[in-house]
Amino acid sequence: MNINKIIISVLLLSFGFGAAAQQEWKLEECIQYAIANNLDVKKSGIQNEINKESLNQSKRNLLPSISMGASGSNSYGKSLDLDKYEYINMSQFYSSFGLSAGIDVFRGFTRQNTISYRKMNYLAGLEDEKMQKYNLAFTVMQGYYNAVYYYGLAEIVKEQKQLSEMNLKRTQKQVDLGLKAKSDLLEMESRLAKEELILIQTQNYYKTAMLDLKQAMNFDPGTDFSIDLLTPEIGIAGAEARPASDIFTGALDFYPTIKAQELRTKAAQKNLSIAKGILWPSLTASGGYSSYYFKTKGSDNTATLRDQFKNNAGQSVGLSLNIPVFQRFGLRSDVKLARLSYLQAQTELEKTSQELLNEITQNSQELESFIAEYNQLVKQVDFAQVAYDAAEKKLDQGLISIIELYDSKNILAQAKSDLLRTKLQYTIKQKTIDVYLGKPVFGFRQ
């Protein structure tokens, strides 16, 4: 390969790496990265795995328990001769083996209710993790659109600055020709300097918004990062907000905070059943097998290990009944506490539902307001643009002052910035409402 081909290959590779570094991140990509790298979400996932293992173990607790043991010893001096049942001086080796098993026949259904209790807690933890992801997605979305807003605002300020520079050049020519007073030129230069300062401040706001977005994503602050800064194209004109009551009714079926609290209420009910079950008698079945081997030095005991274990074997089968008679009223106190915890969970569920309704009502009302504001601001931008174009012509004809021209230009800039802000606020609120409606807004479903 000649040197020219090598240089071209290196340049192509460098361009490829540069293009990858300058990739513009979409909102969904930012959210997915934030979820994958958020430490609190990882902690919730680990806790849910712990809850899952606790649930599985509660199921395994229904199985019988089996234990096996063996022992061996060698004694010297006076010992009991198991053949003659006399204490004599001797050296004796003794070994034993045992196997036992037990199973709960009845325990007031506490084990079954424990399974249900841990299952509800595990499922509630999954809903909490899901809500944690949504809250993180909302935070990232807010930071993302803040950056888009300040970038768009900087573009509006830059556009107004360019208009001022054009008017300044035109006025400079008119001053040179004696058609304008120099005071008009000085006024324009002062206004242009102020706009340059506003542009610098707005660009700094954009940099701060990008830093906030990186922090929300747990993104390396020192790494280059750019997002898609185009204002989202969403049809707002003619849009209508859905009634809050309809949104709330649909959200009750799947919204994570509601589902988590419903599951915790059911868990509290199962915990009450567990406390009541402990008051019941419990019945346990057990069985065992054991045997032993011994050999005395100097005796005529010649039975083999196999024969002794067979001849000395013993079996046992038993039932154990336990009735709680008096525990210093502790068990009944546990029932009362469990019942109060259940009532507390029911109250918390009602409170969570009220908070969700209030939240949906407020977001729905704000969405309706943004729709009305947007429709009005579209007209205002059109009127302000026409008014500014007319003001430029009047200035050339000497019919208005420089101050009046800048007043008209400021009205146009304010209308454009208000339109941009309202459009982004509408986008955030619409996505929020879509979450309540169960739509896959952030790239993952409920």
XYZ file of C-alpha atoms in Angstrom:
446
model
C 0.000 0.000 0.000
C 1.467 3.350 -0.984
C 1.725 6.342 1.322
C -1.206 8.196 -0.278
C -3.604 5.323 0.423
C -2.400 5.148 4.025
C -3.025 8.871 4.523
C -6.510 8.607 2.974
C -7.362 5.636 5.210
C -6.225 7.483 8.337
C -8.268 10.530 7.360
C -11.364 8.406 6.773
C -10.972 6.699 10.153
C -10.493 10.047 11.887
C -13.617 11.379 10.213
C -15.555 8.306 11.348
C -14.485 8.747 14.967
C -15.259 12.455 14.847
C -18.720 11.787 13.452
C -19.403 9.269 16.223
C -18.224 11.741 18.877
C -20.514 14.423 17.468
C -23.572 12.168 17.353
C -26.655 14.038 18.465
C -28.538 12.251 21.230
C -32.309 11.995 21.063
C -34.419 12.391 24.200
C -35.149 8.657 24.397
C -31.434 7.858 24.136
C -30.630 10.254 26.976
C -33.314 8.666 29.145
C -32.176 5.114 28.402
C -28.576 6.038 29.231
C -29.663 7.690 32.482
C -31.657 4.635 33.558
C -28.803 2.262 32.703
C -26.266 4.311 34.689
C -28.312 5.589 37.627
C -27.037 4.194 40.927
C -30.376 4.508 42.730
C -32.062 2.434 40.017
C -29.309 -0.179 40.351
C -29.810 -0.273 44.131
C -33.547 -0.801 43.626
C -32.846 -3.650 41.218
C -30.565 -5.346 43.758
C -33.150 -4.915 46.520
C -35.793 -6.485 44.283
C -33.500 -9.485 43.737
C -33.183 -9.785 47.523
C -36.985 -9.679 47.857
C -37.311 -12.297 45.128
C -34.941 -14.663 46.923
C -36.881 -14.156 50.184
C -40.071 -15.073 48.297
C -38.495 -18.215 46.836
C -37.227 -19.288 50.258
C -40.681 -18.851 51.796
C -41.959 -21.309 49.168
C -39.148 -23.754 49.947
C -40.064 -23.572 53.635
C -43.103 -25.743 52.834
C -40.783 -28.679 52.131
C -39.856 -31.165 54.868
C -36.700 -30.577 56.845
C -34.181 -33.450 56.856
C -31.050 -33.736 58.936
C -28.399 -36.401 59.271
C -25.700 -36.856 61.896
C -22.910 -39.239 62.838
C -20.459 -39.454 65.725
C -17.543 -41.576 66.838
C -15.512 -41.840 70.051
C -12.800 -43.986 71.628
C -12.846 -44.252 75.443
C -10.287 -45.603 77.944
C -10.618 -46.673 81.564
C -13.860 -47.639 83.223
C -16.640 -47.839 80.699
C -19.973 -49.567 80.369
C -19.714 -52.941 78.707
C -22.813 -52.937 76.525
C -22.792 -56.747 76.385
C -22.708 -57.350 80.148
C -23.904 -53.921 81.299
C -21.031 -53.731 83.798
C -18.452 -50.987 84.322
C -14.990 -52.476 83.685
C -11.568 -51.172 82.728
C -11.316 -51.378 78.979
C -10.717 -49.559 75.718
C -13.883 -49.101 73.683
C -14.764 -47.586 70.326
C -18.326 -46.282 69.802
C -19.946 -44.868 66.647
C -23.533 -43.778 65.979
C -25.582 -42.603 63.020
C -28.959 -40.874 62.860
C -31.390 -39.528 60.265
C -34.439 -37.415 61.120
C -37.137 -35.556 59.193
C -39.976 -33.214 60.108
C -42.799 -31.390 58.363
C -45.418 -28.912 59.481
C -48.883 -30.432 59.195
C -50.721 -27.322 60.330
C -49.422 -23.928 61.436
C -52.438 -21.656 61.099
C -51.695 -21.104 57.362
C -48.851 -18.814 58.405
C -46.425 -20.219 55.847
C -48.906 -19.824 52.976
C -49.701 -16.275 54.066
C -45.993 -15.532 54.388
C -45.557 -16.541 50.750
C -48.342 -14.155 49.720
C -46.937 -11.401 51.951
C -43.461 -11.607 50.430
C -44.879 -11.862 46.942
C -46.829 -8.618 47.407
C -43.738 -6.863 48.759
C -41.664 -8.134 45.837
C -44.207 -6.932 43.259
C -44.518 -3.584 45.058
C -40.745 -3.207 44.832
C -40.921 -3.760 41.063
C -43.537 -0.995 40.803
C -41.346 1.303 42.912
C -38.428 0.651 40.579
C -40.649 1.394 37.595
C -41.782 4.685 39.162
C -38.177 5.527 39.953
C -37.374 5.139 36.258
C -40.291 7.394 35.306
C -39.221 10.072 37.787
C -35.698 9.923 36.378
C -37.110 10.141 32.850
C -39.096 13.250 33.801
C -35.954 14.845 35.279
C -33.935 14.094 32.133
C -36.758 15.340 29.911
C -36.937 18.615 31.846
C -33.169 19.090 31.542
C -33.219 18.121 27.858
C -35.889 20.648 26.916
C -34.282 23.320 29.096
C -31.192 22.971 26.916
C -33.319 23.075 23.753
C -35.071 26.206 25.033
C -31.894 28.137 25.846
C -30.350 27.118 22.547
C -33.456 28.323 20.688
C -33.525 31.500 22.767
C -29.883 32.147 21.876
C -30.773 31.737 18.213
C -33.569 34.305 18.583
C -31.197 36.749 20.315
C -28.583 36.127 17.610
C -31.183 36.844 14.933
C -32.158 40.096 16.641
C -28.483 41.023 16.959
C -27.995 40.475 13.225
C -30.953 42.749 12.503
C -29.403 45.408 14.734
C -26.078 45.093 12.911
C -27.839 45.527 9.548
C -29.735 48.588 10.810
C -26.503 49.973 12.273
C -24.731 49.735 8.897
C -27.649 51.345 7.144
C -27.843 54.125 9.699
C -24.068 54.657 9.424
C -24.468 55.364 5.721
C -27.348 57.737 6.369
C -25.283 59.578 9.006
C -22.391 59.854 6.561
C -24.789 61.364 4.030
C -26.220 63.722 6.637
C -29.651 62.100 6.535
C -29.538 60.951 10.169
C -28.288 62.454 13.384
C -25.227 60.881 15.000
C -27.247 60.426 18.189
C -29.307 57.780 16.396
C -26.108 55.935 15.563
C -24.936 56.072 19.181
C -28.299 54.785 20.385
C -28.039 51.841 17.989
C -24.492 51.031 19.117
C -25.638 51.061 22.755
C -28.551 48.757 21.985
C -26.295 46.409 19.999
C -23.832 46.153 22.897
C -26.692 45.216 25.217
C -27.868 42.516 22.810
C -24.334 41.113 22.621
C -24.346 40.836 26.432
C -27.764 39.138 26.388
C -26.453 36.666 23.788
C -23.448 35.795 25.975
C -25.694 35.327 29.024
C -28.132 33.139 27.088
C -25.301 30.976 25.747
C -24.045 30.569 29.311
C -27.553 29.490 30.372
C -27.423 26.892 27.606
C -24.062 25.570 28.845
C -25.436 25.333 32.380
C -28.523 23.487 31.111
C -26.293 20.992 29.273
C -24.260 20.440 32.439
C -27.471 19.856 34.436
C -28.577 17.340 31.805
C -25.264 15.473 32.055
C -25.582 15.313 35.832
C -29.147 13.981 35.568
C -27.878 11.280 33.182
C -24.788 10.498 35.303
C -22.769 11.332 32.183
C -19.066 12.173 32.397
C -18.945 16.017 32.580
C -15.615 16.113 30.736
C -16.857 14.132 27.716
C -18.150 15.887 24.614
C -21.898 15.584 24.379
C -24.480 17.061 22.027
C -28.224 16.610 21.696
C -30.780 17.082 18.977
C -31.564 20.783 19.402
C -34.392 20.942 16.881
C -37.686 21.991 18.402
C -40.029 18.957 18.327
C -42.684 19.088 15.654
C -45.947 18.505 17.489
C -49.341 19.484 16.166
C -50.662 21.849 18.813
C -53.100 23.816 16.692
C -56.577 22.372 17.213
C -55.404 20.083 20.033
C -57.742 19.512 22.962
C -56.988 18.404 26.511
C -58.775 15.286 27.757
C -60.877 15.542 30.914
C -58.818 14.902 34.040
C -61.390 12.396 35.339
C -60.960 10.180 32.251
C -57.166 10.273 32.558
C -57.351 9.441 36.271
C -59.668 6.471 35.714
C -57.246 4.988 33.196
C -54.173 5.686 35.344
C -55.628 3.767 38.312
C -55.210 0.492 36.405
C -51.440 0.647 35.912
C -49.780 3.757 37.369
C -46.793 2.490 39.421
C -47.391 4.508 42.609
C -51.000 3.302 42.790
C -50.115 -0.316 42.007
C -47.280 -0.306 44.561
C -49.532 1.000 47.327
C -52.308 -1.434 46.406
C -49.812 -4.293 46.694
C -48.541 -2.994 50.026
C -52.117 -2.830 51.285
C -52.612 -6.477 50.316
C -49.288 -7.311 51.989
C -50.481 -5.630 55.192
C -53.657 -7.711 55.024
C -51.594 -10.892 54.687
C -49.435 -9.788 57.606
C -52.609 -9.509 59.684
C -53.525 -13.075 58.674
C -50.050 -14.248 59.725
C -50.456 -12.625 63.150
C -53.848 -14.317 63.594
C -52.471 -17.675 62.438
C -49.855 -17.701 65.174
C -52.719 -17.862 67.728
C -53.780 -21.230 66.307
C -52.371 -24.570 67.561
C -49.598 -26.024 65.406
C -49.087 -29.673 64.522
C -45.759 -31.113 63.398
C -45.000 -34.629 62.160
C -41.546 -36.145 62.588
C -39.726 -39.375 61.973
C -36.245 -40.749 62.573
C -33.848 -43.623 62.104
C -30.717 -44.310 64.187
C -28.184 -47.050 64.893
C -24.780 -47.533 66.496
C -21.634 -49.656 66.429
C -19.222 -50.448 69.266
C -16.157 -52.597 69.783
C -14.391 -53.356 73.062
C -10.702 -54.196 72.953
C -10.061 -57.654 74.324
C -13.726 -58.768 74.272
C -15.224 -61.468 72.117
C -17.449 -58.940 70.298
C -16.800 -59.886 66.704
C -19.990 -58.583 65.025
C -19.243 -56.657 61.843
C -20.048 -53.000 61.298
C -22.835 -53.901 58.890
C -24.418 -56.430 61.249
C -24.266 -54.092 64.248
C -25.859 -51.191 62.372
C -28.599 -53.567 61.249
C -29.175 -55.148 64.661
C -28.935 -51.921 66.676
C -31.194 -49.883 64.375
C -34.152 -47.985 65.773
C -37.003 -46.005 64.155
C -39.337 -43.348 65.485
C -42.505 -41.586 64.297
C -44.173 -38.782 66.189
C -46.648 -35.928 66.189
C -46.068 -32.728 68.116
C -48.933 -30.421 69.072
C -48.151 -26.917 70.311
C -50.922 -24.719 71.745
C -50.110 -21.094 72.653
C -51.807 -20.650 76.048
C -50.324 -17.520 77.512
C -47.609 -15.318 75.989
C -48.114 -12.241 78.164
C -50.710 -11.055 75.618
C -47.854 -10.480 73.165
C -49.466 -12.460 70.334
C -52.768 -10.599 70.639
C -50.850 -7.324 70.719
C -49.164 -8.360 67.455
C -52.621 -8.893 65.928
C -53.724 -5.411 66.985
C -50.560 -3.845 65.575
C -50.966 -5.747 62.297
C -54.590 -4.581 62.036
C -53.529 -0.964 62.592
C -50.810 -1.328 59.972
C -53.422 -2.601 57.532
C -55.669 0.401 58.235
C -52.664 2.670 57.808
C -51.894 1.101 54.417
C -55.509 1.605 53.309
C -55.321 5.272 54.325
C -52.024 5.684 52.467
C -53.611 4.166 49.354
C -56.477 6.658 49.538
C -54.007 9.517 50.025
C -51.907 8.354 47.062
C -55.021 8.245 44.867
C -55.998 11.780 45.895
C -52.493 13.072 45.183
C -52.517 11.424 41.755
C -55.908 12.969 40.950
C -54.668 16.411 41.991
C -51.503 15.930 39.958
C -53.417 14.860 36.846
C -55.928 17.695 37.245
C -53.147 20.275 37.475
C -51.235 18.869 34.487
C -54.402 18.644 32.418
C -55.318 22.242 33.229
C -51.805 23.448 32.400
C -51.883 21.532 29.110
C -55.152 23.243 28.191
C -53.625 26.620 29.066
C -50.562 25.976 26.916
C -52.776 25.062 23.955
C -54.634 28.374 24.272
C -51.392 30.329 24.771
C -49.764 28.696 21.758
C -52.640 29.506 19.420
C -52.590 33.127 20.570
C -48.787 33.427 20.396
C -48.733 32.191 16.788
C -50.946 35.156 15.888
C -48.859 37.495 18.023
C -45.617 36.490 16.265
C -47.217 37.086 12.865
C -48.532 40.508 13.918
C -45.220 41.446 15.560
C -43.297 40.495 12.419
C -45.579 42.642 10.244
C -45.284 45.512 12.722
C -41.486 45.310 12.753
C -41.256 45.260 8.944
C -43.473 48.348 8.852
C -41.352 50.027 11.550
C -38.177 49.537 9.462
C -39.817 51.282 6.524
C -41.045 54.116 8.734
C -37.536 54.561 10.145
C -36.110 54.896 6.632
C -38.749 57.543 5.942
C -37.986 59.321 9.197
C -41.477 58.754 10.582
C -40.363 57.040 13.832
C -37.358 57.163 16.127
C -34.708 54.540 16.774
C -36.258 53.829 20.162
C -39.624 53.033 18.575
C -37.917 50.668 16.114
C -36.225 48.811 18.968
C -39.474 48.645 20.886
C -41.046 46.925 17.889
C -38.048 44.580 17.537
C -38.144 43.682 21.239
C -41.843 42.870 20.999
C -41.061 40.500 18.104
C -38.204 38.821 20.016
C -40.346 38.413 23.135
C -43.201 36.899 21.121
C -40.833 34.394 19.489
C -39.260 33.390 22.814
C -42.706 33.037 24.424
C -43.821 30.863 21.516
C -40.744 28.645 21.883
C -41.196 28.347 25.659
C -44.895 27.523 25.349
C -44.273 24.907 22.690
C -41.683 23.117 24.823
C -43.865 23.358 27.929
C -46.732 21.881 25.948
C -44.442 19.056 24.787
C -43.462 18.233 28.387
C -47.064 18.301 29.615
C -48.324 16.232 26.681
C -45.700 13.564 27.336
C -46.674 13.629 31.020
C -50.327 13.068 30.133
C -49.302 10.272 27.750
C -47.569 8.533 30.662
C -50.813 8.699 32.659
C -52.602 7.210 29.648
C -50.185 4.274 29.524
C -48.427 5.167 26.272
C -44.764 4.104 25.740
C -43.451 7.672 25.937
C -39.870 7.090 27.093
C -39.058 3.959 25.145
C -40.390 1.489 27.728
C -43.903 0.354 28.566
C -45.694 0.212 31.884
